[in-house]
Coordinates of C-alpha atoms and ligand atoms in Angstrom, one line a residue:
M1 CA 0.4 0.1 -0.2
P2 CA 1.6 3.3 -0.7
A3 CA 2.9 5.9 2.2
L4 CA 0.3 8.1 1.3
S5 CA -2.8 5.6 1.4
R6 CA -1.3 4.3 4.6
R7 CA -1.3 7.6 6.1
H8 CA -5.0 8.3 5.1
F9 CA -6.3 4.5 6.3
V10 CA -4.9 5.3 9.6
A11 CA -5.5 8.8 9.5
L12 CA -9.8 7.9 8.7
A13 CA -9.0 5.4 11.3
S14 CA -8.5 7.3 13.1
A15 CA -11.6 9.7 12.6
G16 CA -14.1 7.2 12.7
T17 CA -13.1 5.0 16.0
A18 CA -13.6 8.6 18.0
L19 CA -16.8 9.5 16.4
A20 CA -17.6 5.7 17.4
A21 CA -16.6 7.1 21.1
G22 CA -18.4 10.4 19.9
G23 CA -22.1 8.5 20.0
G24 CA -23.0 10.5 16.5
L25 CA -22.2 13.8 15.2
I26 CA -20.8 15.3 17.5
P27 CA -17.6 16.9 15.1
A28 CA -14.8 14.8 15.6
A29 CA -12.0 16.7 17.9
P30 CA -9.1 18.0 15.5
A31 CA -5.9 16.5 14.4
R32 CA -4.8 16.4 17.7
A33 CA -1.2 14.5 19.4
E34 CA -1.2 11.2 20.1
T35 CA 1.3 11.1 23.3
P36 CA 3.2 9.8 22.9
F37 CA 4.1 9.9 19.4
R38 CA 4.6 6.3 17.9
Q39 CA 6.7 6.4 14.8
P40 CA 5.1 5.6 12.1
P41 CA 6.1 1.7 9.8
L42 CA 7.5 2.2 6.9
P43 CA 5.8 2.1 3.4
F44 CA 8.0 -0.5 2.3
A45 CA 9.8 -3.9 3.4
E46 CA 13.9 -3.1 4.8
D47 CA 15.5 -4.3 2.0
A48 CA 13.2 -3.1 -0.5
L49 CA 14.9 -0.2 -1.6
S50 CA 18.8 -2.2 -2.1
P51 CA 21.3 -1.8 -3.1
V52 CA 20.8 2.6 -4.4
I53 CA 20.0 2.4 0.0
S54 CA 20.9 -1.1 1.8
A55 CA 18.7 -3.3 4.8
A56 CA 21.6 -2.4 6.9
T57 CA 21.3 1.6 6.8
V58 CA 17.7 1.6 6.6
Q59 CA 18.0 -0.7 10.2
V60 CA 20.2 1.7 11.2
H61 CA 18.1 4.3 10.0
Y62 CA 15.2 4.2 10.8
G63 CA 15.5 1.5 13.9
K64 CA 18.2 3.6 15.4
H65 CA 18.9 7.3 14.5
H66 CA 14.6 8.1 13.9
A67 CA 13.5 5.8 16.3
G68 CA 15.9 7.3 19.1
Y69 CA 14.7 10.7 17.8
F70 CA 10.9 9.8 19.3
T71 CA 12.5 8.5 22.4
Q72 CA 13.8 10.9 23.5
V73 CA 10.6 13.5 21.5
N74 CA 8.2 11.6 24.0
Q75 CA 10.9 12.5 27.1
L76 CA 11.8 15.5 26.6
V77 CA 7.6 16.8 26.0
A78 CA 6.1 14.7 29.1
G79 CA 4.1 17.1 31.5
T80 CA 4.5 20.1 29.6
P81 CA 2.4 22.8 27.1
Y82 CA 4.2 20.3 24.1
A83 CA 2.4 17.4 25.0
A84 CA -1.4 18.8 23.7
M85 CA 0.4 20.0 20.6
T86 CA 1.1 18.2 16.8
L87 CA 4.2 17.3 15.5
E88 CA 4.8 19.6 14.0
E89 CA 3.3 22.0 16.1
I90 CA 6.3 21.1 18.3
V91 CA 8.6 21.8 15.6
R92 CA 7.7 25.4 15.0
A93 CA 7.3 25.8 18.8
S94 CA 10.2 25.6 19.8
A95 CA 12.2 27.4 17.3
T96 CA 10.7 30.1 18.0
Q97 CA 10.7 29.6 22.2
S98 CA 14.2 28.9 21.7
D99 CA 14.1 25.5 22.8
P100 CA 17.2 23.8 20.5
R101 CA 17.1 20.0 21.7
L102 CA 13.8 19.8 22.1
F103 CA 13.8 21.3 18.6
N104 CA 16.6 19.4 16.9
N105 CA 14.8 15.5 18.4
A106 CA 11.0 16.7 17.3
A107 CA 12.4 17.9 13.3
Q108 CA 15.0 14.8 13.6
A109 CA 11.2 13.0 13.6
V110 CA 9.5 14.6 11.4
N111 CA 12.7 15.2 8.5
H112 CA 13.3 11.2 8.7
S113 CA 9.1 10.1 8.3
F114 CA 8.3 12.7 5.6
Y115 CA 12.1 11.4 3.7
W116 CA 11.0 8.0 4.4
D117 CA 7.5 8.4 2.6
G118 CA 8.5 10.3 0.0
L119 CA 11.0 7.2 -1.4
R120 CA 9.5 3.9 -3.5
P121 CA 11.0 0.8 -4.7
G122 CA 12.0 1.7 -7.8
G123 CA 10.7 5.0 -8.5
G124 CA 9.8 6.0 -11.8
A125 CA 9.2 10.3 -13.2
P126 CA 7.5 13.3 -12.2
S127 CA 3.8 13.5 -13.8
G128 CA 1.0 15.6 -14.5
A129 CA 1.1 18.9 -12.7
L130 CA 5.1 18.3 -11.0
A131 CA 6.2 16.9 -14.2
A132 CA 5.2 20.9 -15.6
A133 CA 6.6 22.2 -13.2
I134 CA 9.9 20.9 -13.1
E135 CA 9.9 21.5 -17.5
R136 CA 8.6 25.3 -16.5
D137 CA 11.4 26.5 -13.4
F138 CA 14.6 23.6 -15.1
S139 CA 13.9 23.6 -18.3
N140 CA 13.9 19.4 -18.2
L141 CA 14.4 16.4 -15.5
A142 CA 17.7 15.8 -16.4
A143 CA 18.2 19.4 -15.1
F144 CA 16.8 19.4 -13.3
K145 CA 18.3 17.2 -10.8
E146 CA 22.0 18.3 -11.4
A147 CA 20.7 21.4 -9.6
Y148 CA 19.6 18.7 -7.4
V149 CA 23.0 16.7 -6.6
V150 CA 24.5 20.2 -7.1
H151 CA 22.7 22.0 -4.1
A152 CA 22.8 18.8 -1.5
S153 CA 26.9 17.3 -2.8
G154 CA 27.0 21.5 -1.1
L155 CA 26.0 21.7 1.6
F156 CA 27.7 21.6 4.4
G157 CA 28.3 19.5 7.4
S158 CA 25.2 17.2 8.2
G159 CA 21.3 18.5 6.7
W160 CA 18.5 18.0 4.8
S161 CA 18.4 18.6 1.0
W162 CA 14.8 20.2 0.2
L163 CA 12.9 20.5 -2.8
V164 CA 10.6 23.7 -2.0
E165 CA 7.6 25.4 -2.9
D166 CA 8.5 29.0 -2.5
N167 CA 6.2 31.2 -4.1
G168 CA 4.7 29.6 -7.0
K169 CA 8.5 27.5 -7.6
L170 CA 10.5 25.2 -7.1
A171 CA 12.7 25.4 -5.2
F172 CA 16.8 24.0 -3.2
L173 CA 16.5 24.4 0.0
D174 CA 20.7 23.5 2.3
A175 CA 19.4 23.1 5.9
G176 CA 22.2 21.3 7.9
N177 CA 21.9 19.6 10.8
A178 CA 17.5 19.0 12.0
G179 CA 16.4 22.3 9.3
T180 CA 13.3 22.0 8.1
P181 CA 11.1 24.6 5.6
L182 CA 8.3 24.1 8.4
T183 CA 10.2 27.6 9.6
S184 CA 10.3 29.8 6.6
G185 CA 6.8 28.4 5.3
K186 CA 7.8 26.8 2.3
R187 CA 6.1 24.4 1.2
P188 CA 8.1 20.5 1.3
L189 CA 7.9 18.6 -1.2
L190 CA 10.3 16.3 -1.4
V191 CA 14.2 15.9 1.3
I192 CA 16.9 13.9 0.7
D193 CA 18.9 12.8 3.8
V194 CA 22.5 13.8 3.8
W195 CA 23.7 12.8 6.9
E196 CA 26.6 11.0 6.8
H197 CA 24.5 7.6 8.9
A198 CA 21.8 7.9 5.5
Y199 CA 24.7 6.6 3.3
Y200 CA 27.5 6.7 4.6
L201 CA 27.2 2.0 4.6
D202 CA 26.3 2.3 1.3
Y203 CA 28.5 5.4 -1.4
Q204 CA 31.6 5.9 1.7
N205 CA 32.2 9.8 0.9
R206 CA 30.2 9.8 -3.0
R207 CA 27.1 12.3 -0.9
A208 CA 26.9 13.3 -4.9
D209 CA 26.5 9.3 -6.6
H210 CA 24.1 8.3 -3.6
V211 CA 21.6 11.4 -4.5
R212 CA 22.2 11.2 -8.1
A213 CA 21.0 7.4 -7.0
V214 CA 18.2 8.2 -4.7
L215 CA 16.3 10.6 -7.4
D216 CA 17.2 8.4 -10.5
R217 CA 15.7 4.8 -8.4
L218 CA 14.1 5.4 -5.1
V219 CA 11.4 8.9 -5.1
N220 CA 8.2 8.2 -5.0
W221 CA 7.2 11.5 -7.7
D222 CA 3.4 10.6 -7.2
V223 CA 4.4 11.9 -3.8
V224 CA 5.7 14.6 -4.7
R225 CA 3.1 15.5 -7.2
D226 CA 0.7 15.7 -4.5
R227 CA 2.4 17.3 -2.3
L228 CA 2.6 19.9 -4.5
T229 CA -0.9 19.8 -5.2
A230 CA -2.5 19.2 -1.8
Ligands
MN301 MN1 18.6 10.6 8.8

């Protein structure tokens, strides 16, 4: 089942439960925090992205790094006003409240979920409004991918190489550490994790090769298109 479908299904199932518990036409509560926050399941098998991203990388990256951020967030928000917020709200609020430890862990939790949801075995090609936007802003798909590789390669140190929509145009956002477009109002469309833990077992120091392979073989362009048109 594609990631978005799975997520929608979970959301619908939760809403249904709330309605049933409320006994009828009571409006469903807005999506609120579900503390303790739980790491979403991977939308594919651990070995499905191999050989670009090996099962060994996914086991550590999803099972240790990503999981660890959820553990940290749950410990940090327990008993605080943050516990009533969604993860995305925590990211925005902690960014403005000078709470870097919570921001880093919450943003990493959200960023990784967004990252996994944007991948799929086999990749494919952009279609529809996304393909049109790429042609409009980059002339063609090859030029777009090469620009993405240049941005991801140029990001110094650990971080995230984002594709965003900014004022109606596609743009790149090179964000260090736990950086996210959620704090700048830009719409996130796709992200490639360029922390070394994302690629070092499989590509060692060859970040550009890894990014190119992800773009060519693992991006779920249907998800990216749906994020653009949502
Ligand atoms: Mn990571």
